[in-house]
Coordinates of C-alpha atoms in Angstrom, one line a residue:
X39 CA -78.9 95.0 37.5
X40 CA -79.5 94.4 33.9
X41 CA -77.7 91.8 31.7
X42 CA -79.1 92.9 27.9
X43 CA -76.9 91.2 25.1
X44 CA -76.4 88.2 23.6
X45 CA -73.4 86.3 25.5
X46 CA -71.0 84.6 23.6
X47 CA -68.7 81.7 24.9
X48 CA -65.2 83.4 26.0
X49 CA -61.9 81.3 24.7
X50 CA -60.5 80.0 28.1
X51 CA -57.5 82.3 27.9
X52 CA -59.7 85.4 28.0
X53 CA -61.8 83.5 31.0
X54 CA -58.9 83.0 32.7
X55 CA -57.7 86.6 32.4
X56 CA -60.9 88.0 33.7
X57 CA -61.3 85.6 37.0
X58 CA -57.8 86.5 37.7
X59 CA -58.5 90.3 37.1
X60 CA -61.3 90.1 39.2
X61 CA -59.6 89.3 42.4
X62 CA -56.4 92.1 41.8
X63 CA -59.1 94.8 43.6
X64 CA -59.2 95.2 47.3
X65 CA -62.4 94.8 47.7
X66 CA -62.8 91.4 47.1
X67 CA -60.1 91.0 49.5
X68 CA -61.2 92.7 52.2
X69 CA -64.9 91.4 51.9
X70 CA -62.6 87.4 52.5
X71 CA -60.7 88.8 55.0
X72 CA -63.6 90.1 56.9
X73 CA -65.2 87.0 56.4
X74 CA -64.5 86.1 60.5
X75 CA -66.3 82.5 60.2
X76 CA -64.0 81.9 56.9
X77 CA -60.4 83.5 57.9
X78 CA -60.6 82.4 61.9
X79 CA -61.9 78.7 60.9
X80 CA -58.6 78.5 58.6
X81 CA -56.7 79.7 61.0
X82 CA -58.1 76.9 63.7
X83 CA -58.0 74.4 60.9
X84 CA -53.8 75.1 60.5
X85 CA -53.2 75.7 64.0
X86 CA -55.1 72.2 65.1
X87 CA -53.1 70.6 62.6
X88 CA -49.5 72.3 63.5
X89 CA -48.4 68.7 64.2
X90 CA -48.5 67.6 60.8
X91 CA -47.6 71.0 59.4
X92 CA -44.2 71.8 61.6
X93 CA -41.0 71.0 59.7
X94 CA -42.9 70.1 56.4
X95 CA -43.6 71.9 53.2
X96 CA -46.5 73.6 52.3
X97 CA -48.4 74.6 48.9
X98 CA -50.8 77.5 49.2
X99 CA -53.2 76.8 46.1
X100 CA -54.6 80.8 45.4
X101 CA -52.9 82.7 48.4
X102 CA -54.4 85.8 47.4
X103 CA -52.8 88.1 50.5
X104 CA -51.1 85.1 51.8
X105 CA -52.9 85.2 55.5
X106 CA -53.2 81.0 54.8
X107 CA -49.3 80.9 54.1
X108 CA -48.5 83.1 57.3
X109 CA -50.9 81.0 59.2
X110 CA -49.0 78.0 58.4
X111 CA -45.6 79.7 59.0
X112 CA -46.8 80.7 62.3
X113 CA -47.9 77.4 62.7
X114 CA -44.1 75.9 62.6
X115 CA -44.0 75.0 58.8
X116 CA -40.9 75.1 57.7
X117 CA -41.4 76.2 53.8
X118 CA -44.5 77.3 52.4
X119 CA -45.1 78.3 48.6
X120 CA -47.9 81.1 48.2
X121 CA -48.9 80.2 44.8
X122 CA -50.4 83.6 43.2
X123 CA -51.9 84.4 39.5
X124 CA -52.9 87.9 39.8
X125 CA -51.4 90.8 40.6
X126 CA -52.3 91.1 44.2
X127 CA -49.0 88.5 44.6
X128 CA -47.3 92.0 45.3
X129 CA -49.1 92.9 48.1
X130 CA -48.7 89.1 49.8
X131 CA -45.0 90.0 48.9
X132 CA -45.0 92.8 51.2
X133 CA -47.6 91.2 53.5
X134 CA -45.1 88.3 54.1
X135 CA -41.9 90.6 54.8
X136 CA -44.5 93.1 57.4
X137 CA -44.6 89.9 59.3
X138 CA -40.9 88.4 59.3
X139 CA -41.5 85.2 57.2
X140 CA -40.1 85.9 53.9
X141 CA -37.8 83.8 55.0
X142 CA -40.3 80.7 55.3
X143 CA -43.0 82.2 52.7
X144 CA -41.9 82.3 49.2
X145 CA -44.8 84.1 47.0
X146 CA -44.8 83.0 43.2
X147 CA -46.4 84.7 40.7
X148 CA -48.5 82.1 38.3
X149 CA -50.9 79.9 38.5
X150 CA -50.4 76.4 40.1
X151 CA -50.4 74.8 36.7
X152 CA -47.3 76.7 35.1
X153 CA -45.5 77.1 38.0
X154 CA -42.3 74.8 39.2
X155 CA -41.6 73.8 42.8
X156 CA -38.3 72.9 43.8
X157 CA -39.6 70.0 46.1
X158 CA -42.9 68.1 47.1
X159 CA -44.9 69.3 49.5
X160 CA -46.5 67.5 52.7
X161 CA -49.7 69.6 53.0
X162 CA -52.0 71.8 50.3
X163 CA -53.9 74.6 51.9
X164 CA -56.2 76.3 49.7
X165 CA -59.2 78.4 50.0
X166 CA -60.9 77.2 46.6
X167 CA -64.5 77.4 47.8
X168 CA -67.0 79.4 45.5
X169 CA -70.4 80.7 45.3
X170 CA -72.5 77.3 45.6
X171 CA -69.7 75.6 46.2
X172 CA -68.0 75.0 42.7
X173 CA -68.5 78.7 41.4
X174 CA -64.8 79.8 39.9
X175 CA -63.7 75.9 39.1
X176 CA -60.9 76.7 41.6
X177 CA -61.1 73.2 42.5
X178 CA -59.8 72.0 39.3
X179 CA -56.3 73.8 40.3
X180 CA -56.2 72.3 44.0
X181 CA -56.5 68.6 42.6
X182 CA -53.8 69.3 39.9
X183 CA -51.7 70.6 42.7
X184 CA -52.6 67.6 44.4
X185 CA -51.7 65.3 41.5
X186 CA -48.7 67.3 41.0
X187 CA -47.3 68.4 43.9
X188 CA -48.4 66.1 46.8
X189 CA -46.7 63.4 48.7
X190 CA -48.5 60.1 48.9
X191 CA -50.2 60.3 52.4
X192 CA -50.2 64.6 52.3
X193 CA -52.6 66.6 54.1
X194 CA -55.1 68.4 52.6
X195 CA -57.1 71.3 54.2
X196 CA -60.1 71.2 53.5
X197 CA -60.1 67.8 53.1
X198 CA -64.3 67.3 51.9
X199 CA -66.7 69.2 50.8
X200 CA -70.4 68.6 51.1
X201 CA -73.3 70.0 49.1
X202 CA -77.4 70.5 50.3
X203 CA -80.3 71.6 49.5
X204 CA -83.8 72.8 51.1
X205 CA -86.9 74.3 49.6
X206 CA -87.7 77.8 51.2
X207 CA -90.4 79.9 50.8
X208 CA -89.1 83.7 50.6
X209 CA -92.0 86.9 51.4
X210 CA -89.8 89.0 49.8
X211 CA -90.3 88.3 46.5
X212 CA -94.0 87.5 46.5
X213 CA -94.2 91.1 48.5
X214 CA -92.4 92.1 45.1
X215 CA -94.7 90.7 43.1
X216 CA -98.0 91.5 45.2
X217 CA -97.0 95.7 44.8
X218 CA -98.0 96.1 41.3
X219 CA -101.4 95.1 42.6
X220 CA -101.3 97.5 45.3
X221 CA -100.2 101.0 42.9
X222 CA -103.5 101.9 41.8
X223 CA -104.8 102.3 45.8
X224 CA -102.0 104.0 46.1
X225 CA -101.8 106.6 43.0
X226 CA -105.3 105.5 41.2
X227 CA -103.1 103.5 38.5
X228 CA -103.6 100.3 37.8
X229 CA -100.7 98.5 36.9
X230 CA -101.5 94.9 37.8
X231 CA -100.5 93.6 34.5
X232 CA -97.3 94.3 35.5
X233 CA -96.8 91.1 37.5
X234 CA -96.5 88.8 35.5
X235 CA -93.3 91.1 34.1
X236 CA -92.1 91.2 37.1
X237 CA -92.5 87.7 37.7
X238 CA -90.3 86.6 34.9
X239 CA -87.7 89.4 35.7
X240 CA -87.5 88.3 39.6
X241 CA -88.2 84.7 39.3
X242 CA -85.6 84.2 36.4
X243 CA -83.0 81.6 36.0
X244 CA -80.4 83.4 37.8
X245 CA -78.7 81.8 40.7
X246 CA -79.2 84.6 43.1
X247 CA -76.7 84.8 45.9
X248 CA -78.4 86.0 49.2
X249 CA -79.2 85.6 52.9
X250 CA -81.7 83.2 53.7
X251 CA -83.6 83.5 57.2
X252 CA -84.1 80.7 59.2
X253 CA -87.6 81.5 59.3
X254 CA -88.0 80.8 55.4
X255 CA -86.4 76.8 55.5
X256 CA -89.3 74.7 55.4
X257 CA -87.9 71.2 55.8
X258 CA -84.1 70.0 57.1
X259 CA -81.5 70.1 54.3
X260 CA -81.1 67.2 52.2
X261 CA -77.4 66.3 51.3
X262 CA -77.0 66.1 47.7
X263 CA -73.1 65.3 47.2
X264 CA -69.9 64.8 49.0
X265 CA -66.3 65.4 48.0
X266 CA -63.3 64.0 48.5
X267 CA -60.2 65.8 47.9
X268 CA -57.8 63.0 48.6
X269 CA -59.4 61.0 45.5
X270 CA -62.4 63.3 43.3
X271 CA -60.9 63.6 40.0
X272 CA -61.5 66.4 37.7
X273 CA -63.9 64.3 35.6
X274 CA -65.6 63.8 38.3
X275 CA -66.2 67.5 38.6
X276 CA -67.7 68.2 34.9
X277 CA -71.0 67.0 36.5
X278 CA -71.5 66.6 40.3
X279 CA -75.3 65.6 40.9
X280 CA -77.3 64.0 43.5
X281 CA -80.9 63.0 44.6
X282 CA -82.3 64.8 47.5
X283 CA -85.9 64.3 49.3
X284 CA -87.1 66.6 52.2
X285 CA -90.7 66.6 54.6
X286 CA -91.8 70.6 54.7
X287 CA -92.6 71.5 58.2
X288 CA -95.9 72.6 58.1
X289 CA -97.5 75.0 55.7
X290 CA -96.4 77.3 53.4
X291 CA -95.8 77.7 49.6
X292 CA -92.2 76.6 48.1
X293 CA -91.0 79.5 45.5
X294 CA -87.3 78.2 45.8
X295 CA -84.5 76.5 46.3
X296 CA -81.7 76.7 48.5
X297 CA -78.1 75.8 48.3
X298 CA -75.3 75.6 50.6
X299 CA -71.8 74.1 51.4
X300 CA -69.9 73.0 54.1
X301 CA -66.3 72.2 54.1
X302 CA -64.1 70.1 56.7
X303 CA -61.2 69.6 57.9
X304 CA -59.6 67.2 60.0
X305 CA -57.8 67.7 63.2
X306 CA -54.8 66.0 64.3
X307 CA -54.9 67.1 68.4
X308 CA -59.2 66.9 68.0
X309 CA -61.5 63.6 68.1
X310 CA -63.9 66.1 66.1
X311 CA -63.2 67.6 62.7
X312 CA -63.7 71.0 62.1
X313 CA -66.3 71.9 59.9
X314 CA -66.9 75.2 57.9
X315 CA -70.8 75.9 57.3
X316 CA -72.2 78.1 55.2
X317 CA -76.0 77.2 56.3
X318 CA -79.1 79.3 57.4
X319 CA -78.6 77.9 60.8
X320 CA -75.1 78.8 60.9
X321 CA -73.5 82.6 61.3
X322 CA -73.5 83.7 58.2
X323 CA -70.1 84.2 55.4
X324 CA -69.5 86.1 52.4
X325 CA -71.0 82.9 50.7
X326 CA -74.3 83.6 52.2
X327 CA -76.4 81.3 50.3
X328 CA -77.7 80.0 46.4
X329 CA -81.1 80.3 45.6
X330 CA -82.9 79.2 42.9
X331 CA -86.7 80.7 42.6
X332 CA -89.0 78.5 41.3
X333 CA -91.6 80.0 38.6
X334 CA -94.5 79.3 40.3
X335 CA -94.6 78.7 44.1
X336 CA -96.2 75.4 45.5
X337 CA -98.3 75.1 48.6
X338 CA -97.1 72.6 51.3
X339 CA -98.3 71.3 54.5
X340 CA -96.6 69.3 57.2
X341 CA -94.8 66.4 55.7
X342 CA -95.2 67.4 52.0
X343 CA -92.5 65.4 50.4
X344 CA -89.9 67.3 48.3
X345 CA -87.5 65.4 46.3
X346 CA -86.0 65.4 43.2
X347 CA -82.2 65.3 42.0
X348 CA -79.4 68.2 41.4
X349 CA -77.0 68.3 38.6
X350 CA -74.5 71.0 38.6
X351 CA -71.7 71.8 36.1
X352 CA -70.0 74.1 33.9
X353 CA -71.2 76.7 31.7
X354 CA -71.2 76.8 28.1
X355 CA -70.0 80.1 27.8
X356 CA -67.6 80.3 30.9
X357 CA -65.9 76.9 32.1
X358 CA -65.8 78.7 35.3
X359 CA -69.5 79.4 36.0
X360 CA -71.7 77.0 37.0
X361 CA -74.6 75.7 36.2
X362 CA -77.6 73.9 38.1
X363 CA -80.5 72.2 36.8
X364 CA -82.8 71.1 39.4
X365 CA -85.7 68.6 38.3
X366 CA -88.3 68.3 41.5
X367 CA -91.2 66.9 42.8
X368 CA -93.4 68.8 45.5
X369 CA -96.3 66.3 47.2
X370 CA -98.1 64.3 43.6
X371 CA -97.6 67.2 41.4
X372 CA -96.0 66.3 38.3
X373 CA -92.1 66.9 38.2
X374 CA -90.8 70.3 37.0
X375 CA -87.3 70.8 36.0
X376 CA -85.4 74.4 36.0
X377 CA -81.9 75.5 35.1
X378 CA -80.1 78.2 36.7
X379 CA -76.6 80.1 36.4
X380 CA -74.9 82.5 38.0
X381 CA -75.2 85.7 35.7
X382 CA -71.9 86.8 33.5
X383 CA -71.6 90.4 32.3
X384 CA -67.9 89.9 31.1
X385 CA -68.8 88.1 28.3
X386 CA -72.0 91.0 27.0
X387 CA -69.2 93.3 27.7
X388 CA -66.1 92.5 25.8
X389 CA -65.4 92.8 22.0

């Protein structure tokens, strides 16, 4: 896909519209809801913690179809507000009465920070979680509901979030980039010079969102960051940045980075909190991974240190897209540093 045009910062009105827009489709939807390693974790999360959710009152931060507020009505709560800003509040409307707790589930149409609650609540459920984590600043509305809404000692779920990082080394993309070599055998053209085109194009600054094989990690991923919801601040969140430092497994050549998250969330009846993964290793969700291609790759052998440190933070043109610069070492080469985002057509195609 091609993103021509000069982008221009959108008013945080107009971003606001279209992130809410975005998710009134039932695509999106469905793609979450099919999302078994996403939906059935909530759903263990809120079960595990029925003790501390039965009788109380519950704030769903972004219900979307409202499956998190049913869970918890299932789950003994005795009020829960769906908190909704987009249109598809209808459908968890009707959602909610298909399955006989409209008179638990009360589905408001707003966003958290406009909205009034009659009460406080004892427990905020929210599934906030973006690509790379902090894609969408959804975050930002879970600790004002926090701040807002909250009783001192609530529950949150999740309750931290945890960022890492690994160097791969995908054949993909240097497959990609070896075919322009390979037309002229093919049809007598040569159209090598074509690779360093393609190079740029492919090995862009784009925050590509993908599957990464288990086969392509070259070193155990380094944790970069840790939230916690009971006390990060907003603040906090304008810039959320780390060090990291991984030993490659043997050799290979590093063209990228990878990203991940993992959320957790603590269990009341369980010695063991429960912990959401969105890792290589791990089965994979419609999170898949981030990775960020490097413009050159870089040859390692066993125990080639990689380190450096990751920033990430909020676009200049979108508040709600995110940003990460990377600056890295591989073995004694000289640090590079790289800045990637997640691309925006909205703002190429709007007035």
């Amino acid at each position: 896909m091609s993103y021509a045009g000069k982008k221009r910062k959108l008013d945080k009105t107009r971003q606001d519209t279209l992130y809410f827009d975005s998710y009134s489709d039932v695509t999106i939807h469905e793609e979450m809801i099919a999302d078994n390693v996403r939906t059935n974790t909530y759903r263990t999360a809120i079960f595990r913690n029925s003790d501390s959710i039965r009788g109380k009152v519950v704030l769903d931060v972004g219900a979307g179809t409202g499956v998190l507020s049913i869970f918890c009505a299932q789950a003994g709560a005795k009020k829960v507000y769906a908190v909704e800003a987009c249109s598809i509040a209808e459908q968890a409307m009707e959602i909610v009465k298909q399955n006989n707790v409209e008179d638990i589930v009360e589905v408001i149409r707003g966003t958290v920070e406009t909205v009034e609650l009659p009460e406080k609540v004892e427990v905020i459920v929210s599934e906030w979680m973006g690509y790379a984590l902090l894609h969408e600043s959804m975050l930002n509305s879970v600790l004002y509901a926090r701040d807002r809404w909250l009783k001192a000692g609530g529950l949150i779920l999740p309750s931290r979030a945890e960022l890492y990082i690994t160097p791969i080394s995908d054949p993909v993309v240097e497959d990609r980039l070896y075919f322009w070599y390979t037309v002229k055998e093919q049809y007598g053209v040569d159209m090598s010079c074509m690779s360093d085109f393609a190079r740029r194009c492919i090995k862009n600054s784009d925050i590509t969102v993908s599957t990464v094989a288990v086969e392509d990690v070259l070193s155990h991923p380094a944790r970069f960051a840790e939230l916690d919801l009971h006390s990060v601040t907003a603040e906090e969140l304008r810039t959320v940045k780390g060090r990291f430092r991984c030993e490659s497994f043997g050799s290979a050549a590093v063209n990228a980075f990878c990203v991940y998250f993992t959320v957790t969330f603590p269990c009341s009846d369980k010695p063991q909190s429960l912990v959401l993964s969105t890792s290589p290793f791990k089965p994979e969700t419609h999170w898949k991974q981030a990775v960020l291609y490097l413009d050159f790759p870089v040859e390692v052998v066993q125990d080639t240190l990689v380190s450096g440190e990751v920033s990430m933070f909020p676009s200049e043109d979108s508040s709600r897209h995110i940003c990460i610069h990377v600056d890295y070492t591989v073995g004694e080469k000289k640090i590079q540093s790289k800045t990637f985002s997640i691309p925006d057509w909205t703002s190429d195609s709007q007035p």
